[in-house]
Coordinates of N, CA and C in Angstrom, one line a residue:
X1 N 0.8 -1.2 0.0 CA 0.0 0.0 0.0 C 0.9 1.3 0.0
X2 N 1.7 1.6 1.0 CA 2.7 2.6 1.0 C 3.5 2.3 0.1
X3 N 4.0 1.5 -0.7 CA 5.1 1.4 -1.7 C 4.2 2.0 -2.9
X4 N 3.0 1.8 -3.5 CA 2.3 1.8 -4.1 C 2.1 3.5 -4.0
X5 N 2.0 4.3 -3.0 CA 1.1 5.8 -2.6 C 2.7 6.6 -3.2
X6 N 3.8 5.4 -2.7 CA 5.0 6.7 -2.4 C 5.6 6.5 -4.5
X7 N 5.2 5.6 -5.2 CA 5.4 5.5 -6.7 C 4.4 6.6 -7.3
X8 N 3.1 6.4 -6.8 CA 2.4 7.8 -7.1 C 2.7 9.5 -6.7
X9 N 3.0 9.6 -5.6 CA 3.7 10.1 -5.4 C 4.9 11.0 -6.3
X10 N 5.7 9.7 -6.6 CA 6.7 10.4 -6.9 C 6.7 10.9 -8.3
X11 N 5.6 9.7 -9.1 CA 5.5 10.3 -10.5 C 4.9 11.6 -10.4
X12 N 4.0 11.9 -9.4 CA 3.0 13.2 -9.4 C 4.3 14.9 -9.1
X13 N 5.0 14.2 -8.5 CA 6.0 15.4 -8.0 C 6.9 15.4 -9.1
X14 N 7.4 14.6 -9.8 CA 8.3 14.9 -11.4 C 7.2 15.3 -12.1
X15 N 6.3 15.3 -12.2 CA 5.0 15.9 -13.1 C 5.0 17.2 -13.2
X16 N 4.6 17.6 -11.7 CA 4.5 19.0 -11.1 C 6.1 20.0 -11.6
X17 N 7.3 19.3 -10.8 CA 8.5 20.1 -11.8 C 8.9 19.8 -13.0
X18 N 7.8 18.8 -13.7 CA 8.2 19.3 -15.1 C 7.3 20.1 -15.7
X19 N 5.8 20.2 -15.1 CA 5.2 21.9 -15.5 C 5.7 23.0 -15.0
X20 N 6.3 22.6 -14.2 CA 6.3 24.0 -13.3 C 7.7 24.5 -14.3
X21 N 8.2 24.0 -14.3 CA 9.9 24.0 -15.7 C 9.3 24.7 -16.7
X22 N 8.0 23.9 -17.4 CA 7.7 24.4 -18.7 C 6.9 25.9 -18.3
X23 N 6.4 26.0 -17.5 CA 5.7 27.1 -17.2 C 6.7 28.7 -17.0
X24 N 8.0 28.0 -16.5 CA 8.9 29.7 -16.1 C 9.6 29.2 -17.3
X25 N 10.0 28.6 -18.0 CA 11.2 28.0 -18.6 C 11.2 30.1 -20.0
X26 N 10.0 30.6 -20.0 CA 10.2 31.9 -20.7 C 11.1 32.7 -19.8
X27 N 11.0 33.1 -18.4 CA 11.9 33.8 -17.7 C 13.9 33.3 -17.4
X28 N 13.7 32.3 -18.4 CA 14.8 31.7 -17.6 C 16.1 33.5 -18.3
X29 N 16.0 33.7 -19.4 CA 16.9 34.6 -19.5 C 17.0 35.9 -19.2
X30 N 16.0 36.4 -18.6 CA 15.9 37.4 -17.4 C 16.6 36.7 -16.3
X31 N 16.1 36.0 -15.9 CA 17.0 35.1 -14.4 C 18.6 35.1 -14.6
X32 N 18.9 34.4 -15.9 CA 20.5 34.3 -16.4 C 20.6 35.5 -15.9
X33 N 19.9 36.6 -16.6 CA 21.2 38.2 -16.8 C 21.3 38.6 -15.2
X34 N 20.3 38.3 -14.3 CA 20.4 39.0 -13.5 C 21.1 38.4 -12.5
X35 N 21.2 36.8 -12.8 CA 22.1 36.1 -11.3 C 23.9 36.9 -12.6
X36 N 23.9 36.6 -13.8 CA 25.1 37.0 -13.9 C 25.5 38.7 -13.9
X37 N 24.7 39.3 -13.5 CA 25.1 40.7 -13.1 C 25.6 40.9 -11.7
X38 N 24.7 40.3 -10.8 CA 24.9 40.0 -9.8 C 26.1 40.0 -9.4
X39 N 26.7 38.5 -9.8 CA 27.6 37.6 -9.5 C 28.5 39.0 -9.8
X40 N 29.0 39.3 -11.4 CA 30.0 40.2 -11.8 C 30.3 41.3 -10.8
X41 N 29.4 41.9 -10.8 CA 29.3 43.1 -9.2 C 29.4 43.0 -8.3
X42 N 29.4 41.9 -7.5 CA 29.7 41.6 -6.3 C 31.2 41.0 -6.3
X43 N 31.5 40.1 -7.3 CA 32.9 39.4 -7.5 C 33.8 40.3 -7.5
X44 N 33.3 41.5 -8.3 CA 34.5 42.2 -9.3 C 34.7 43.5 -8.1
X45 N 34.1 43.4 -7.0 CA 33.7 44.3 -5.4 C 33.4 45.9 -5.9
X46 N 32.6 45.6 -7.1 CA 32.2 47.1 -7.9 C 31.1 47.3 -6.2
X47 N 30.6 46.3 -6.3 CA 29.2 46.8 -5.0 C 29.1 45.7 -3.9
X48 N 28.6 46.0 -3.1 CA 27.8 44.9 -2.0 C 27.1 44.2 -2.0
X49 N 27.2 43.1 -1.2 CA 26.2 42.3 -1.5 C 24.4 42.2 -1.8
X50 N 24.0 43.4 -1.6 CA 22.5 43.8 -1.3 C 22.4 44.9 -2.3
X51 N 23.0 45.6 -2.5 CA 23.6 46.3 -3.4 C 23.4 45.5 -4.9
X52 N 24.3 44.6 -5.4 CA 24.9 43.9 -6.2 C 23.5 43.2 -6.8
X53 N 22.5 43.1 -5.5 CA 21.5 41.7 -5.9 C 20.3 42.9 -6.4
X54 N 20.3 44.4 -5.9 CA 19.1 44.9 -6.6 C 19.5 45.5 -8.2
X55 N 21.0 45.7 -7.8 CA 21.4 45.7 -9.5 C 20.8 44.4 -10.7
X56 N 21.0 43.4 -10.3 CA 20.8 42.0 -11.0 C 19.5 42.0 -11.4
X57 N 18.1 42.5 -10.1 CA 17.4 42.3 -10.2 C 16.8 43.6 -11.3
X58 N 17.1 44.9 -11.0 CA 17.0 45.8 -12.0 C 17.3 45.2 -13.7
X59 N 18.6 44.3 -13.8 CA 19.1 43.9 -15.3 C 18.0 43.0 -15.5
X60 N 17.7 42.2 -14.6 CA 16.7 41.2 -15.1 C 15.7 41.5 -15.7
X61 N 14.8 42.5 -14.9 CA 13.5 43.1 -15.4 C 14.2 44.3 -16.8
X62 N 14.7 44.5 -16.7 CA 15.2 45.4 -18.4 C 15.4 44.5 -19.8
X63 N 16.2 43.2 -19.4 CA 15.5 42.5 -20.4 C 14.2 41.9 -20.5
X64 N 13.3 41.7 -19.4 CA 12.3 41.1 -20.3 C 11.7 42.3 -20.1
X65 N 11.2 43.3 -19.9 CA 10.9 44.1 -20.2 C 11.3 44.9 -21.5
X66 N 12.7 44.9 -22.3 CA 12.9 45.2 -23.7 C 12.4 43.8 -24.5
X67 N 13.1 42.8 -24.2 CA 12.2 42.0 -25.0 C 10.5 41.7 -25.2
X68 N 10.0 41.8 -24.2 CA 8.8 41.7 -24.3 C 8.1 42.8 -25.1
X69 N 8.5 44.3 -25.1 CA 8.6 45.6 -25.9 C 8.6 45.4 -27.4
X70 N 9.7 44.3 -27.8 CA 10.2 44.0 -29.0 C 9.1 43.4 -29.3
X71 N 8.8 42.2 -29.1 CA 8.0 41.2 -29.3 C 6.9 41.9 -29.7
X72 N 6.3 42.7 -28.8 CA 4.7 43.7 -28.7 C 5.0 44.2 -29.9
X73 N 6.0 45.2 -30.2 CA 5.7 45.8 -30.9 C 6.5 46.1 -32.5
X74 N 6.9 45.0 -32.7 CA 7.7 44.9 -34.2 C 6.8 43.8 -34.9
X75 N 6.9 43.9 -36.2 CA 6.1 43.3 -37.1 C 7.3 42.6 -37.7
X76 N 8.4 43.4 -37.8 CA 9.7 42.2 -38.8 C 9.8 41.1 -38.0
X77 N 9.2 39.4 -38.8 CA 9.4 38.4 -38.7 C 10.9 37.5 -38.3
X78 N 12.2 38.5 -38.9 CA 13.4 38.2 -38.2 C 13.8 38.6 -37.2
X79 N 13.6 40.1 -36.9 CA 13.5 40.6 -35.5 C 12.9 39.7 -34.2
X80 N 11.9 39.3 -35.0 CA 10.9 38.4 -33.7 C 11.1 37.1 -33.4
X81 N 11.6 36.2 -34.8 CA 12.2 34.8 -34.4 C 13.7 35.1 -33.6
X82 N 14.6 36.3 -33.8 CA 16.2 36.2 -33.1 C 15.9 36.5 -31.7
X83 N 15.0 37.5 -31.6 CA 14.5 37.9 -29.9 C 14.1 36.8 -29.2
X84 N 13.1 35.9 -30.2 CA 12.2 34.8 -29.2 C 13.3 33.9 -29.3
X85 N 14.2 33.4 -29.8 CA 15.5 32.7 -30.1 C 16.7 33.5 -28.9
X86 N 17.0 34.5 -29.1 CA 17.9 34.7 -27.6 C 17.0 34.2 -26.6
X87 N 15.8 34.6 -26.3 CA 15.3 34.7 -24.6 C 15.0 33.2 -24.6
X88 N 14.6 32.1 -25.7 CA 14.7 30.9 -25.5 C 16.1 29.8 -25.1
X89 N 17.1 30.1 -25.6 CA 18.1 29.8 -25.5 C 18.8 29.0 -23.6
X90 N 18.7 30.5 -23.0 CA 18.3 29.9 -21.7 C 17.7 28.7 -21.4
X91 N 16.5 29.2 -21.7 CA 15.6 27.9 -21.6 C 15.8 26.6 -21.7
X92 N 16.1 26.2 -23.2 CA 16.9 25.0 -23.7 C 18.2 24.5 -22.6
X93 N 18.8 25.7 -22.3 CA 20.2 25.1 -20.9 C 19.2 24.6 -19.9
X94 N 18.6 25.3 -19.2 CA 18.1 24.9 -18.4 C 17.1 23.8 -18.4
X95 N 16.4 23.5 -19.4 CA 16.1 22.3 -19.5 C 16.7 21.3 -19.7
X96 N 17.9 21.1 -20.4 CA 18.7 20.2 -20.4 C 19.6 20.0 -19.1
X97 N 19.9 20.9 -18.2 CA 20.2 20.6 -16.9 C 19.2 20.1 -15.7
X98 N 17.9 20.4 -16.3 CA 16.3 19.8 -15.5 C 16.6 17.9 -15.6
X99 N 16.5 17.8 -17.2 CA 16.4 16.5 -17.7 C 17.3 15.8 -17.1
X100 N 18.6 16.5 -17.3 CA 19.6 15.7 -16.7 C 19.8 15.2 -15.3
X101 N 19.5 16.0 -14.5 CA 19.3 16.0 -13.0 C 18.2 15.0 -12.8
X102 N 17.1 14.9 -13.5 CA 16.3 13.7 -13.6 C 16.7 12.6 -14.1
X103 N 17.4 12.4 -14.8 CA 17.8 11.0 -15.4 C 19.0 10.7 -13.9
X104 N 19.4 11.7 -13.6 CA 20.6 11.1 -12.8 C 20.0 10.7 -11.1
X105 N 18.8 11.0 -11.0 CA 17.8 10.8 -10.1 C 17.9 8.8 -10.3
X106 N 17.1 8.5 -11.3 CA 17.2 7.2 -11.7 C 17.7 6.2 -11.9
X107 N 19.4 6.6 -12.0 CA 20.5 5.9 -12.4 C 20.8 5.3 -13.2
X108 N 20.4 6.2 -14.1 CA 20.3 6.0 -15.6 C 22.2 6.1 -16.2
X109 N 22.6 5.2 -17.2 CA 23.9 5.7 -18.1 C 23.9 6.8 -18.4
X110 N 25.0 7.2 -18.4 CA 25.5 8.7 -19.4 C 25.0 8.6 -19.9
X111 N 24.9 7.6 -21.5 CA 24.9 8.2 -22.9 C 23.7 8.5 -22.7
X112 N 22.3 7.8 -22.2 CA 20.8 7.4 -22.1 C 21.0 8.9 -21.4
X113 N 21.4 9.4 -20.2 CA 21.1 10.4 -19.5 C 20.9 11.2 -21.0
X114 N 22.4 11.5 -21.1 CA 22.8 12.8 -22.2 C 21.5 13.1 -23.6
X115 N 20.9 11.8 -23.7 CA 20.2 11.7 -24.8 C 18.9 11.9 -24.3
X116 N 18.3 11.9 -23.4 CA 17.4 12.2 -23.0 C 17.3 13.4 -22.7
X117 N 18.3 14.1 -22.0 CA 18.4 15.8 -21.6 C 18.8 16.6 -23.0
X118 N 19.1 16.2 -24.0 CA 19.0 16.3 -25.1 C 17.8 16.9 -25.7
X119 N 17.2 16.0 -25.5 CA 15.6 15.9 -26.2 C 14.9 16.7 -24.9
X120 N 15.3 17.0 -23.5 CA 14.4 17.7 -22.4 C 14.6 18.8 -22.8
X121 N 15.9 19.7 -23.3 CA 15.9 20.7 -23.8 C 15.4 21.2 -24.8
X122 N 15.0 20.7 -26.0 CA 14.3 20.6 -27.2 C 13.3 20.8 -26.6
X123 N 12.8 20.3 -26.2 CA 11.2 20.4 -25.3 C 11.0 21.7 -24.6
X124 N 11.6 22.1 -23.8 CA 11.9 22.9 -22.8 C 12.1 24.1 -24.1
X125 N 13.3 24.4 -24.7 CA 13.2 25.3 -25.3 C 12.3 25.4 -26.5
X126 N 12.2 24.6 -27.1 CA 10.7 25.1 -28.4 C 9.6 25.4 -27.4
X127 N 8.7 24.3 -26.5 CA 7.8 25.2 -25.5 C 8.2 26.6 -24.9
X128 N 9.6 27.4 -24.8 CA 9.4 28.7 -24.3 C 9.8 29.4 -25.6
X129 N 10.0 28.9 -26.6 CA 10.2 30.0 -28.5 C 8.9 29.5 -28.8
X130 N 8.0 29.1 -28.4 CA 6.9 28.6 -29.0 C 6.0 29.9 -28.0
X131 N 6.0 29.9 -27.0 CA 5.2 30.5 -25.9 C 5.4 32.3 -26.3
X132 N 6.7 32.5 -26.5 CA 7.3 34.0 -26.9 C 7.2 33.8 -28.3
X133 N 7.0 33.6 -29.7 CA 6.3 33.8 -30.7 C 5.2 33.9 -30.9
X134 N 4.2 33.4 -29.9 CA 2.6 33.5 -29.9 C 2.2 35.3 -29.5
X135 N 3.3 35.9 -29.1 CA 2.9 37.3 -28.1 C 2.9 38.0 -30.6
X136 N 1.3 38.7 -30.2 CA 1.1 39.2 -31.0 C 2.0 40.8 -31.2
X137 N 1.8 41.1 -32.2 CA 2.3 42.8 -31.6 C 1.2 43.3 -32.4
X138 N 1.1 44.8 -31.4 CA 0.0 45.3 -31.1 C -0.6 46.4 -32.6

């Protein structure tokens, strides 16, 4: 009975963080710029630590805030597949380091890992280039 609740269980909670992945997986490159602003600022002792983290957080929100600007409001089709292509990119890493962390959950081979986090990122990133090309412009 408890072997049985804790397999449902577990499939229901890899479920949940694999929507929940697909669901931010658009923010992931606002996140990138602003943990790497961060980091730069505080490493490089330009600022403090509190300091350093509202800078990050400022860079974060300016990209998706230009990007999302871009998106809204350009009609050129190259413009809008490179924009939805940078802010996806992220995504695609970060889902391939999702997938992989999951396969390595299981104890799964390399190659099987690799090829599967492969294809999580495919997933992960066309779902957030797929999600950011649907934004009409106005």
């Amino acid at each position: 009975m408890l072997l049985g609740l804790g397999i449902v269980l577990g499939f229901a909670c890899i479920g949940f963080l694999c929507w929940l992945l697909f669901l931010c997986a658009v923010y992931a490159a606002p996140l990138f710029v602003a943990a790497m602003v961060c980091t730069m600022l505080y490493d490089h002792g330009v600022l403090s630590g509190a300091h350093a983290t509202l800078a990050g957080i400022a860079a974060g929100i300016m990209v998706l805030a230009c990007g999302q600007a871009i998106l809204a409001s350009s009609r050129d089709p190259a413009l809008r597949a490179s924009v939805s292509l940078l802010l996806a990119l992220p995504a695609a890493l970060a889902g391939f380091g999702a997938t992989l962390g999951f396969c390595g959950m299981g104890d799964m081979g390399v190659i099987p890992g690799y090829l599967f986090a492969t294809f999580g990122a495919l997933c992960v990133g066309g779902a957030a280039w797929t999600r950011l090309s649907a934004i009409q412009p106005a």
